[in-house]
Short mmCIF file of C-alpha atoms and ligand atoms in Angstrom, two decimals:
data_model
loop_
_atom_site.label_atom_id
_atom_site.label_comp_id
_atom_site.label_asym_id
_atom_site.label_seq_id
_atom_site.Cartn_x
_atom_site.Cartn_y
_atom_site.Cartn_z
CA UNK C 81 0.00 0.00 0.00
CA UNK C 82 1.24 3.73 -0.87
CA UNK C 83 1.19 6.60 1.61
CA UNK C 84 1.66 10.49 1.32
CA UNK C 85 4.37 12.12 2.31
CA UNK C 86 4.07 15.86 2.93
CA UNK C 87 7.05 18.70 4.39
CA UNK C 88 4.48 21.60 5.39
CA UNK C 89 4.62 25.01 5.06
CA UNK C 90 4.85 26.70 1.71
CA UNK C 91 2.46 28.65 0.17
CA UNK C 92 0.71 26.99 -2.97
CA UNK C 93 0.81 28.92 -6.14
CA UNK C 94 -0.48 28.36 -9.73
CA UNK C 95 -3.52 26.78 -11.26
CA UNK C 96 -4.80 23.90 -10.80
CA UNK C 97 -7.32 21.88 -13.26
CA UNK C 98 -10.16 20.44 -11.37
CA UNK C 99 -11.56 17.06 -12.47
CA UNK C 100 -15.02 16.01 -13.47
CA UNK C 101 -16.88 15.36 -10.69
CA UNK C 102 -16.82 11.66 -9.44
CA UNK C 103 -20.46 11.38 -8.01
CA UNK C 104 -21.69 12.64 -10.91
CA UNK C 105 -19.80 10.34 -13.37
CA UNK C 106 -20.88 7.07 -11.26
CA UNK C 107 -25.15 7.26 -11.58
CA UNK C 108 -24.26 8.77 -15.37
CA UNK C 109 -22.15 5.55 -15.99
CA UNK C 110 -24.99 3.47 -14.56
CA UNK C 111 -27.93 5.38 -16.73
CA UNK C 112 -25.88 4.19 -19.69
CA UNK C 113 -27.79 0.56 -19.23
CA UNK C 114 -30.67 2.46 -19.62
CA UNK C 115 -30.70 1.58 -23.62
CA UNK C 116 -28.93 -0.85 -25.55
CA UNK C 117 -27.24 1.69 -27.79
CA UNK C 118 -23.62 3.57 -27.35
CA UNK C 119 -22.95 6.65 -24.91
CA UNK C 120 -19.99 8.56 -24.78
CA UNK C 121 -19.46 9.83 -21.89
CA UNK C 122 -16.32 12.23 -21.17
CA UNK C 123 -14.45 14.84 -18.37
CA UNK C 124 -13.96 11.10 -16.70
CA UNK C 125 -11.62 11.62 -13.73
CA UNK C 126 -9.16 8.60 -13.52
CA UNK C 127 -10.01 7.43 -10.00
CA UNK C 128 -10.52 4.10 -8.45
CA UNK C 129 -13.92 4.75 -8.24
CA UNK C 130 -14.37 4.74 -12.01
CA UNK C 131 -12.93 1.63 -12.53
CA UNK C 132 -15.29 0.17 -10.28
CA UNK C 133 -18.09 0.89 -11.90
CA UNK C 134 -16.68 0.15 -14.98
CA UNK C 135 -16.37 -3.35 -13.83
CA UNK C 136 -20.10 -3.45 -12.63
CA UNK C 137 -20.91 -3.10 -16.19
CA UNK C 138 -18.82 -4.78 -18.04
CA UNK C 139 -19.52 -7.50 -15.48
CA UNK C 140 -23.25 -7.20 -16.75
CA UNK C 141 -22.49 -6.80 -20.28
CA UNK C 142 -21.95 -3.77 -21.68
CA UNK C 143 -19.04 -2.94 -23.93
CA UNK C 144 -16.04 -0.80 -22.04
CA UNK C 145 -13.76 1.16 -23.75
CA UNK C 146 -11.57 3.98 -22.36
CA UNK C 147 -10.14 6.34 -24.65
CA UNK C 148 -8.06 9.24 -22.03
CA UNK C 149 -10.93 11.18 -19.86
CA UNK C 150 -14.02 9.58 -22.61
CA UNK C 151 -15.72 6.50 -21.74
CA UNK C 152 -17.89 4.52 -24.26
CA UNK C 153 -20.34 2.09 -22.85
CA UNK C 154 -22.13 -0.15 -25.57
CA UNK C 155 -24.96 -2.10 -23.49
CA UNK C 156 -26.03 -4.13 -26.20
CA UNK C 157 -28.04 -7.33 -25.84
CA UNK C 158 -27.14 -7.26 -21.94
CA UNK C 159 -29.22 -9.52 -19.98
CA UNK C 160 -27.25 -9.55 -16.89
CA UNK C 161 -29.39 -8.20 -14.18
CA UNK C 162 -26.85 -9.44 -10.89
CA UNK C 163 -24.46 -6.60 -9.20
CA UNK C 164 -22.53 -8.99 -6.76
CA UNK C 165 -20.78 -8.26 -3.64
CA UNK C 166 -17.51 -8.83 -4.90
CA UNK C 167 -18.00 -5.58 -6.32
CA UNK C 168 -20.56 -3.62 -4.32
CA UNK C 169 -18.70 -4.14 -1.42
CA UNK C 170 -15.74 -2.37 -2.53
CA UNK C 171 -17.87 1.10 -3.54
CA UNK C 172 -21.47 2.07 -1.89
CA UNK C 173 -22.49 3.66 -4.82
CA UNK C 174 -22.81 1.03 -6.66
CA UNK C 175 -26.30 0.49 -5.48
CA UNK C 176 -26.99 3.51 -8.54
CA UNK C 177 -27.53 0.62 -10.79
CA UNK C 178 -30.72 -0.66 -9.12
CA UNK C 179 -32.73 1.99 -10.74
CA UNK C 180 -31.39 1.39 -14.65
CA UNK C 181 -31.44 -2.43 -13.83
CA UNK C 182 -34.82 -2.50 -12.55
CA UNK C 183 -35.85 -0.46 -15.60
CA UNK C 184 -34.26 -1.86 -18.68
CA UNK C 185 -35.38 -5.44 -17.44
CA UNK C 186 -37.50 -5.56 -15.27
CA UNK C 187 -35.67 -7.03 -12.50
CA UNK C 188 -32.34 -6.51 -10.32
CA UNK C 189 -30.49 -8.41 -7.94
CA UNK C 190 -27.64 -5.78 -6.17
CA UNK C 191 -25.99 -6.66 -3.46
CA UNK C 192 -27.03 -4.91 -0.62
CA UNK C 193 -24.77 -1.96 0.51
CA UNK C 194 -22.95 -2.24 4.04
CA UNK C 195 -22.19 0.75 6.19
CA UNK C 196 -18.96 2.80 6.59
CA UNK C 197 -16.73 4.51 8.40
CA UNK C 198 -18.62 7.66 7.77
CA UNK C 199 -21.60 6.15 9.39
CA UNK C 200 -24.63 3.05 8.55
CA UNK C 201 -25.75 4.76 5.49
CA UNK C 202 -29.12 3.05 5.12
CA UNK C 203 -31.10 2.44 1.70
CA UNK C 204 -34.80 2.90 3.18
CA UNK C 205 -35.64 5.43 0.59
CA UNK C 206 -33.66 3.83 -2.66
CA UNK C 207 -36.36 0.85 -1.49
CA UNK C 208 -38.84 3.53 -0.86
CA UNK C 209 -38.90 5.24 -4.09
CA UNK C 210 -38.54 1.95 -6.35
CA UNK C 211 -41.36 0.59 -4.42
CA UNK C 212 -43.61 3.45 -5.31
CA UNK C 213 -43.05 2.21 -8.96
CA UNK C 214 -44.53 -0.40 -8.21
CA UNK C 215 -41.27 -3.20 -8.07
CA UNK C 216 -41.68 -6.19 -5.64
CA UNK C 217 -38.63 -6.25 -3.48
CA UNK C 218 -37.43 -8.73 -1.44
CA UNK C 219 -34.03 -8.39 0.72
CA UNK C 220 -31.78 -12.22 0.22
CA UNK C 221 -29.12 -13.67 0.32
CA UNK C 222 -27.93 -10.05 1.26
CA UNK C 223 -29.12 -9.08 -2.00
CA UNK C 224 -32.32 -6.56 -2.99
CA UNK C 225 -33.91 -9.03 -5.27
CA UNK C 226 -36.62 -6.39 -7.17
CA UNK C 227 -38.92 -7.60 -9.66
CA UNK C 228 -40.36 -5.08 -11.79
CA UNK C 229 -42.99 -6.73 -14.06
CA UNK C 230 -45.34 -4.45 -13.31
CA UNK C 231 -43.62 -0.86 -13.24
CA UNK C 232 -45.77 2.32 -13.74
CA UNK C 233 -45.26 6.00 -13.18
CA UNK C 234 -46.09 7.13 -9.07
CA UNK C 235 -45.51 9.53 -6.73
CA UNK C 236 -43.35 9.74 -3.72
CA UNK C 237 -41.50 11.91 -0.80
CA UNK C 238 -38.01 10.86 -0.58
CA UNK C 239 -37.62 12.35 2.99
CA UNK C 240 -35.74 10.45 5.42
CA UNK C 241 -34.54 10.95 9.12
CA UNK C 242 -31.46 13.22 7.87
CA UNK C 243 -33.46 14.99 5.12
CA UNK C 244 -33.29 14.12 0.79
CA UNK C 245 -30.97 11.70 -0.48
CA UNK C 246 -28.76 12.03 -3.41
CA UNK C 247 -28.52 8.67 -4.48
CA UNK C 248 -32.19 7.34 -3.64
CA UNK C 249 -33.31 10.28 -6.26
CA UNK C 250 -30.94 9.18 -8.87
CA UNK C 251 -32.04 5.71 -8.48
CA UNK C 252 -36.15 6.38 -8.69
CA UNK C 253 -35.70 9.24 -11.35
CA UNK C 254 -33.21 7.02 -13.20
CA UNK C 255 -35.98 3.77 -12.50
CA UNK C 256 -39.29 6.31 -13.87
CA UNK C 257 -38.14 7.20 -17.40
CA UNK C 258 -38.92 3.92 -18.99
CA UNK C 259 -42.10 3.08 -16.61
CA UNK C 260 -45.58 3.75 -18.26
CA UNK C 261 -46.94 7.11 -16.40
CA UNK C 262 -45.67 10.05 -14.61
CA UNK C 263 -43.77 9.76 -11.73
CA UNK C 264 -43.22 12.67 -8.91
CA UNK C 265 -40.39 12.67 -6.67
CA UNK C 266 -41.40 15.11 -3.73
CA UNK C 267 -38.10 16.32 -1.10
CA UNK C 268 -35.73 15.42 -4.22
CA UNK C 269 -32.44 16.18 -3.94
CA UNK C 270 -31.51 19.35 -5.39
CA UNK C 271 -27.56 18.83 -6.08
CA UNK C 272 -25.72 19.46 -9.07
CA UNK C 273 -24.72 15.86 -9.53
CA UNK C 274 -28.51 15.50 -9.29
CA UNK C 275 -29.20 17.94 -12.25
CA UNK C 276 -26.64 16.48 -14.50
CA UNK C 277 -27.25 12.99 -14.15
CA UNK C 278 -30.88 14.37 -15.27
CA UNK C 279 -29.68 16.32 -18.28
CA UNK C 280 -27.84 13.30 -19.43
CA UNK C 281 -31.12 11.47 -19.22
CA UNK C 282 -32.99 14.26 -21.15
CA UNK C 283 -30.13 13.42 -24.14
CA UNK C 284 -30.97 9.90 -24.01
CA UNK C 285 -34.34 10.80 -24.62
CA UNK C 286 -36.15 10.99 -21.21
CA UNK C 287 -38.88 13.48 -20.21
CA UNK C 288 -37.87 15.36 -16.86
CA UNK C 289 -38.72 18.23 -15.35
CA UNK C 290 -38.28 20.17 -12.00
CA UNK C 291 -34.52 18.91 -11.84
CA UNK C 292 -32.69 20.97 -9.48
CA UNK C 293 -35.38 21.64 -6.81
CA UNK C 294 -37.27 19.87 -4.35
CA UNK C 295 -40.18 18.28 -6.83
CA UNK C 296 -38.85 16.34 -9.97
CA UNK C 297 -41.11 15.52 -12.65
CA UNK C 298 -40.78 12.38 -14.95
CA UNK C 299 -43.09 11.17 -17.60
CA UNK C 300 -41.76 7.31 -18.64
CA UNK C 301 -40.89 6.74 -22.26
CA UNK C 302 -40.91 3.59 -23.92
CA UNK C 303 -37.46 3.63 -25.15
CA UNK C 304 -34.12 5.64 -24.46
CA UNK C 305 -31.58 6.19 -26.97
CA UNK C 306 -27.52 6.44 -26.32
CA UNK C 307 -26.11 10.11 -25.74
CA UNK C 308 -22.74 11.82 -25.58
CA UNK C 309 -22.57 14.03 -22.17
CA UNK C 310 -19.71 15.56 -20.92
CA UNK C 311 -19.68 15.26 -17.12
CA UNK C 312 -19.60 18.88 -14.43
CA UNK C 313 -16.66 20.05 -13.07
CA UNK C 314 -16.40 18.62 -9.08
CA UNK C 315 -17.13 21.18 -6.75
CA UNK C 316 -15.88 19.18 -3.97
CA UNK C 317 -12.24 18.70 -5.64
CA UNK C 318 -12.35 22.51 -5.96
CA UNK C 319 -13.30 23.38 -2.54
CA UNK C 320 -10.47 21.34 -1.45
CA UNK C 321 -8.04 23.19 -3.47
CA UNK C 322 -9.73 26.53 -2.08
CA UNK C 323 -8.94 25.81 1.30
CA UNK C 324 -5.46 24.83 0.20
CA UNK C 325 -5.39 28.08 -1.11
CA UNK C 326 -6.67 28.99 2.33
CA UNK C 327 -4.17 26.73 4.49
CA UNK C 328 -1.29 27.43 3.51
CA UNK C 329 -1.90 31.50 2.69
CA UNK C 330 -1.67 30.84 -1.28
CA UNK C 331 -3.26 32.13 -4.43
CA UNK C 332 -4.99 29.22 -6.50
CA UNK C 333 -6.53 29.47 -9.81
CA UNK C 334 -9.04 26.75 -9.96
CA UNK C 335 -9.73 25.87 -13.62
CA UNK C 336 -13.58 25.11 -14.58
CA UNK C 337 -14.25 25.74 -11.15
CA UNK C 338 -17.98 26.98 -11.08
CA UNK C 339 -19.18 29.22 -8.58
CA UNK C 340 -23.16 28.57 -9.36
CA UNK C 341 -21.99 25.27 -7.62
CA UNK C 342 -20.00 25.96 -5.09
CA UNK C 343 -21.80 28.94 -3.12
CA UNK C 344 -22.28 27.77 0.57
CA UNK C 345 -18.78 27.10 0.57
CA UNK C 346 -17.40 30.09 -0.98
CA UNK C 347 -19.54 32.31 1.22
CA UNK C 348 -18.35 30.55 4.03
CA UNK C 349 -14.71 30.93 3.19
CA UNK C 350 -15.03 34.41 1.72
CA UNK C 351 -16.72 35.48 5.27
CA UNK C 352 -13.65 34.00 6.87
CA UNK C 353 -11.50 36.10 4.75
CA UNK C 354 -10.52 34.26 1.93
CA UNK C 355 -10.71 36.36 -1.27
CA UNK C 356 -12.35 34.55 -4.06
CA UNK C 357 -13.51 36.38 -7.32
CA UNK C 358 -14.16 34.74 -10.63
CA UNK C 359 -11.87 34.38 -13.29
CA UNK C 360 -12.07 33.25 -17.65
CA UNK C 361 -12.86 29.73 -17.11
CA UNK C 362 -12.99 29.28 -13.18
CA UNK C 363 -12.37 30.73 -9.82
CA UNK C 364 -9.27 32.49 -7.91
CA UNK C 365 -9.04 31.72 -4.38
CA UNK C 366 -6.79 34.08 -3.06
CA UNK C 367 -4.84 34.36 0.65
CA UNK C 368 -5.59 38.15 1.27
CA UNK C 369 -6.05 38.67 5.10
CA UNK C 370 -5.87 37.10 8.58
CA UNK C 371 -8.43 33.97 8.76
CA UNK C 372 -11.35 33.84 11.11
CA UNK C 373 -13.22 31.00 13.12
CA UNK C 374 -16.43 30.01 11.63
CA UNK C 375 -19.04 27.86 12.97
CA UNK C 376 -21.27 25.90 10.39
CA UNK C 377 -23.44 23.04 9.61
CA UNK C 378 -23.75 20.61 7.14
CA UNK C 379 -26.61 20.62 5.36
CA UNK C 380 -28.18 19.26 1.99
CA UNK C 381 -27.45 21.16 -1.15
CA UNK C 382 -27.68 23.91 -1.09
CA UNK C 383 -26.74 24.22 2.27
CA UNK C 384 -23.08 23.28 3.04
CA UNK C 385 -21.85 20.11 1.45
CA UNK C 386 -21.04 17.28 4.17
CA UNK C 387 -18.13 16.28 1.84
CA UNK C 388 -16.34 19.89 2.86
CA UNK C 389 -16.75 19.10 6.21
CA UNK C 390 -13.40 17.23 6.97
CA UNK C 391 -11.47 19.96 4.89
CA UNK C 392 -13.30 22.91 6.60
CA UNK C 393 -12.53 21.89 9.52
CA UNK C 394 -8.47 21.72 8.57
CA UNK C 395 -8.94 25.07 7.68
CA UNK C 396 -10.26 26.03 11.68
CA UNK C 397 -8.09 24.10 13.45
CA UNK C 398 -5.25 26.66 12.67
CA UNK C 399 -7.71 29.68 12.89
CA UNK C 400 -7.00 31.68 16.30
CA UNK C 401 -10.44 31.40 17.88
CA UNK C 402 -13.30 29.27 18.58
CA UNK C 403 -15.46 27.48 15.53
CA UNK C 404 -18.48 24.88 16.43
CA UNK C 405 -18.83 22.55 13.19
CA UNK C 406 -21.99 20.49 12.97
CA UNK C 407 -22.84 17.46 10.83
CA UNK C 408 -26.37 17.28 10.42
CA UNK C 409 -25.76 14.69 7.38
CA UNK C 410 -23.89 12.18 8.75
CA UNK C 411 -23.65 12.33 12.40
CA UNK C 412 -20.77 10.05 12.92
CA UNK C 413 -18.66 11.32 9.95
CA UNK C 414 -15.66 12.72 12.55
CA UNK C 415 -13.30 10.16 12.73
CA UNK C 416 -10.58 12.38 11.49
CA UNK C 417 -10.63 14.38 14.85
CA UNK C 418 -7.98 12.01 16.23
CA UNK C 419 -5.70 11.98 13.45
CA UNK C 420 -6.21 15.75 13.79
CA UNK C 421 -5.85 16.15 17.57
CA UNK C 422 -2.50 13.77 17.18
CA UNK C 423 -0.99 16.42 14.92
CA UNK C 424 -1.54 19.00 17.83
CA UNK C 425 -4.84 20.10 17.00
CA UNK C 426 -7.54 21.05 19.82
CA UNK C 427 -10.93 19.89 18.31
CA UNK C 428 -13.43 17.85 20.84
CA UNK C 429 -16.64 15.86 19.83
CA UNK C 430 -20.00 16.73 21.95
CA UNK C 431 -22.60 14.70 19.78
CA UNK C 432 -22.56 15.90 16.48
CA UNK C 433 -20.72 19.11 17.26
CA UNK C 434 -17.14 19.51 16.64
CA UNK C 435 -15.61 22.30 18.42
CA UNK C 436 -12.53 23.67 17.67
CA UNK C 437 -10.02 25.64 19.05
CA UNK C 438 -7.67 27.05 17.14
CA UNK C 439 -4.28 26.75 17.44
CA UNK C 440 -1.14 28.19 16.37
CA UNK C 441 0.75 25.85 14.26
CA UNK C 442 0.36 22.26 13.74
CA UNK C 443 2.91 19.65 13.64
CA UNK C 444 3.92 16.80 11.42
CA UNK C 445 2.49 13.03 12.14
CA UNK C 446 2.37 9.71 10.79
CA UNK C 447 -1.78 9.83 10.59
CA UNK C 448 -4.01 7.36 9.15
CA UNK C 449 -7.19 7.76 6.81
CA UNK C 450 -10.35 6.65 7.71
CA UNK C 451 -12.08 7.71 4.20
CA UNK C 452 -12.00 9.82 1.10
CA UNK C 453 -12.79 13.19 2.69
CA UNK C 454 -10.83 12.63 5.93
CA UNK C 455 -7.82 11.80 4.12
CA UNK C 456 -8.31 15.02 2.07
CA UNK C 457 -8.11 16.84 5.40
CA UNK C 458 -5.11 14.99 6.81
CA UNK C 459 -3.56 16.09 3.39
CA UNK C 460 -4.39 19.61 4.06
CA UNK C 461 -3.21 19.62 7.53
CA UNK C 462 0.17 17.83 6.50
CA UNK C 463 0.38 21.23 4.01
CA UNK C 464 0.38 23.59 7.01
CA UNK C 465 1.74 21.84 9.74
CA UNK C 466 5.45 22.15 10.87
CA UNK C 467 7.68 19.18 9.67
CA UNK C 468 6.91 15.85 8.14
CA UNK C 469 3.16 14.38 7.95
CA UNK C 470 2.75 10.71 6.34
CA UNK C 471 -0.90 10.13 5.54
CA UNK C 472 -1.60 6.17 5.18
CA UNK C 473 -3.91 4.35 4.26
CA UNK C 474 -4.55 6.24 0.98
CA UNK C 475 -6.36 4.19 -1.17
CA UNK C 476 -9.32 6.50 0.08
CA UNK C 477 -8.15 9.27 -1.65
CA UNK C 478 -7.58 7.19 -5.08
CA UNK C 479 -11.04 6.67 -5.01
CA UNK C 480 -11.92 10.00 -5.18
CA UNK C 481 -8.99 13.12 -5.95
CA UNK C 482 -7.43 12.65 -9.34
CA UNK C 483 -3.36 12.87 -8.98
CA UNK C 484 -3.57 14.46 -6.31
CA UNK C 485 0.23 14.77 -6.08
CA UNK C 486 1.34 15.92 -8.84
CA UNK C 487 -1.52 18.77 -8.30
CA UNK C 488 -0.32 19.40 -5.72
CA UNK C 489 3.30 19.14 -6.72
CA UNK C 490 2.54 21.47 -9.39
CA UNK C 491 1.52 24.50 -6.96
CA UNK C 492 4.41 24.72 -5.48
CA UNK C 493 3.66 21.86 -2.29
CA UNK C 494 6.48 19.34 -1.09
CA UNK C 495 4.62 16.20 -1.85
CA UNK C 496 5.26 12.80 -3.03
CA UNK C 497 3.67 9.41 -2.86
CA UNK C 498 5.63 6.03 -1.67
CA UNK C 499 5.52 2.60 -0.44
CA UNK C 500 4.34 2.18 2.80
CA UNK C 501 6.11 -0.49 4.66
CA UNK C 502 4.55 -0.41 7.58
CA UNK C 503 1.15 -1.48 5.74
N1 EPU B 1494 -30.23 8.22 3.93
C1 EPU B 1494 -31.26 7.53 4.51
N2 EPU B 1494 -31.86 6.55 3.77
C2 EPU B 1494 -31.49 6.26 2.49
C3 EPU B 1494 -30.43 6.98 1.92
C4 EPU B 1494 -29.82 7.96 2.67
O1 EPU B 1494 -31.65 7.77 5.65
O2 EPU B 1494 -32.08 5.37 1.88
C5 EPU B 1494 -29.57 9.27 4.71
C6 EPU B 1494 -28.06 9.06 4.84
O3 EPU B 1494 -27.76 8.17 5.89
C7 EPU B 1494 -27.60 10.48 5.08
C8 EPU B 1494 -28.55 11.31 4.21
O4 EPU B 1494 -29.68 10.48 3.99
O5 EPU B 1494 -27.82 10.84 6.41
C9 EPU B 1494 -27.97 11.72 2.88
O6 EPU B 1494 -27.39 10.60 2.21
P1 EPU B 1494 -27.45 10.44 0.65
O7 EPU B 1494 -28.33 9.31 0.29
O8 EPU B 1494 -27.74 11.76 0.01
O9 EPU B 1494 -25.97 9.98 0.33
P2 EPU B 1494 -25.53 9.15 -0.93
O10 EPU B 1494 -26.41 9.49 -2.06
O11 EPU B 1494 -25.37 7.73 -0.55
C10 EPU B 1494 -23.93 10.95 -1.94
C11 EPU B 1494 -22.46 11.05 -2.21
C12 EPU B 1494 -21.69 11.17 -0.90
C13 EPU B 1494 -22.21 12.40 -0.15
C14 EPU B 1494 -23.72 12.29 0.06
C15 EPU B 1494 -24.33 13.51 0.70
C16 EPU B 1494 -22.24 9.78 -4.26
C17 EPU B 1494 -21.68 8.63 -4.95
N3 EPU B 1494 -22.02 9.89 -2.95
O12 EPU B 1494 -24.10 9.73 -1.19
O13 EPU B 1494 -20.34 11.38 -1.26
O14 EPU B 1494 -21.57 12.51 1.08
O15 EPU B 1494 -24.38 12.08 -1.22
O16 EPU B 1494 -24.12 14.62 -0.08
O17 EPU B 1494 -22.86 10.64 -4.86
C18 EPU B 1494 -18.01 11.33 -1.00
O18 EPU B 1494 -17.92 11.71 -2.17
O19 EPU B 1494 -17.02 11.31 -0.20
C19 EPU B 1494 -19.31 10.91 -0.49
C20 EPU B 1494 -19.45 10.18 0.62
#
């Protein structure tokens, strides 16, 4: 296994190019078995997470071929309906083929999803909002087994205990535009992933409306057609590099970076001080005066994203001053704390409140990653802090920050990747 190996303390400088964005590419890859015919998908970041999924559907058929950041999926004649565990266990998000399974034939068999370190992630309203299609579903062999012989438009809320879900909107919208009917999703999510996994369906021929706010529309078609789509720019890739920019007092140019996406966090950063203006073809995020504590809370988009949290709070823990973070997405999601607190940090957890106190300088550590985000943050700290930092475990970040090394390599950061003997 590889770790990170980062000397802190220089300023980064220069522009970076930010990826496509990974949860949008994963449902889009999966709404490509929504017809038999050829999509070309591209703005693919190379990520772990990618090739994943683009196991899952070769493993069910399709045709695979990579050509650089454009991926062409060629579903034709597929009959495989199975996801296994072999492969669902290794990403949650697999579970985003249910919906284009259930759909193109009438039954799926994924595996069912386990929990993670960022908390038990439940699939109540994926089951929820394929149910009000009218699919059968039956939970064995630690598989959802759905039958969907008789599918037809419905209506549903998709409102759970922590608010809309991302992926159980993907999977009903994704489910409704071959069922006969119209379909309402009511408490939708509203994210941008959301609304571009919709417009990609809208090329292949689907009839959606309301994408992007609360109540999504879908009249089912009896056929969808293959599409070329070229996949958003990840807002959560660029917010990391903003705080970078933040961290370590720098001036980053973040190419395609779009602020229509990004605005809780900006606002955020820019009331903390950070100076961010647009620029041609992105965003500057620009070191301009002393940073200062913020307190805020995760919320659903577009509220502040729950995969900044980690980062944001990298950003505080070297901010003179008090700053209460609160995770009202994932309660549990704060297992980098310790990592954090071991580099000299002075955060402590009362429920899902993370308070943090501000201190001076932080100091190198051997630290450990307990997922994507997290690691992210241990990556930002290791920027700032005084001395060596060796983030392990880093696989996590593979999944989801495309070469992140030679990124940040290239503005300016002491960074390199190597074996980790230890692991
Ligand atoms: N939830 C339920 N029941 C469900 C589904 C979700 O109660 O059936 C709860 C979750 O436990 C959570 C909340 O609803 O409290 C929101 O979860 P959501 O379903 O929106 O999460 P997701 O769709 O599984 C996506 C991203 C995550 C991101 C969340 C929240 C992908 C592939 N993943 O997950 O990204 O944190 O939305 O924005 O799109 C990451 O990139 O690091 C990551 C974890």
């Amino acid at each position: 296994m590889d770790k990170i190996v980062i000397e802190g303390g220089r300023p980064l400088k220069g522009t970076v190019e930010i990826s496509g964005a990974k949860n949008a590419c994963l449902p889009i890859l999966a709404a490509t078995l929504l017809t038999d015919e050829k999509s070309v998908i591209s703005n693919i970041p190379s990520l772990k997470d990618m090739s994943t999924m683009l196991k899952i559907l070769k493993n069910l058929g399709a045709r695979v071929e990579q050509k650089g950041d454009e991926i062409i999926v060629e579903p034709k004649g597929y009959k495989n309906y199975i996801a296994p565990y072999e492969l669902v266990s290794t990403m949650r998000a697999s579970i985003c083929v249910l919906g284009p399974l259930l759909a193109k034939q009438r039954r799926a068999e994924v595996s069912y999803p386990g929990g993670c370190t960022i908390g038990s992630r439940p699939i109540d309203l994926h089951l929820k909002g394929i149910r009000a299609l009218g699919a059968d579903i039956k939970i064995e062999r630690g598989y959802i087994v759905a039958d969907g012989k008789r599918l037809h438009g419905g209506s549903v809320y998709l409102g759970g205990h922590f608010g809309s879900s991302v992926l159980a909107t993907d999977n009903t919208m994704m489910a409704a535009t071959l069922v006969k009917g119209v379909t309402v999703i009511e408490n939708a999510a509203c994210e941008p992933e959301v609304v571009d996994l919709a417009d990609f369906l809208v090329k292949m021929g689907a009839r959606i409306k309301g994408q992007g706010t609360s109540r999504i529309i879908i009249e089912g078609v009896k056929k969808l057609h293959g599409a070329e789509h070229s996949v958003i720019p990840d807002r959560i890739e660029a917010g990391t590099y903003m705080i970078a920019a933040a961290i370590t007092k720098g001036d980053i140019i973040l190419k395609h970076a779009r602020l229509e996406h990004m605005v809780a966090v900006v606002d955020k950063l820019f009331e903390a001080g950070l100076e961010v203006t647009k620029v041609h073809g992105g965003l500057r995020a620009k070191y301009a005066r002393r940073i200062k504590p913020m307190d805020i809370t995760t919320l659903q988009y577009p509220g502040f994203p729950t995969d900044m949290q980690a980062q944001f709070m990298s950003l505080m823990a070297v901010t003179g001053g008090i700053s209460v973070i609160t995770e009202k997405i994932y309660p549990e999601r704060f297992i980098h704390i310790s990592e954090m607190n071991r580099m000299g940090a002075d955060i402590l957890l009362e429920g899902p409140n993370a308070i943090v106190k501000g201190v001076k300088h932080l100091s190198g550590a051997p630290v450990m990653a307990s997922d994507l985000r997290a690691s992210a943050a241990l990556v930002l700290a290791g920027l700032v802090a005084k001395g060596r930092t060796d983030v392990r475990r880093i696989y996590h970040l593979d999944r989801g920050y495309e070469k992140l090394e030679a990124k940040f390599s290239s503005l300016g950061a002491k960074i390199h990747r190597e074996k980790d003997k230890q692991a």
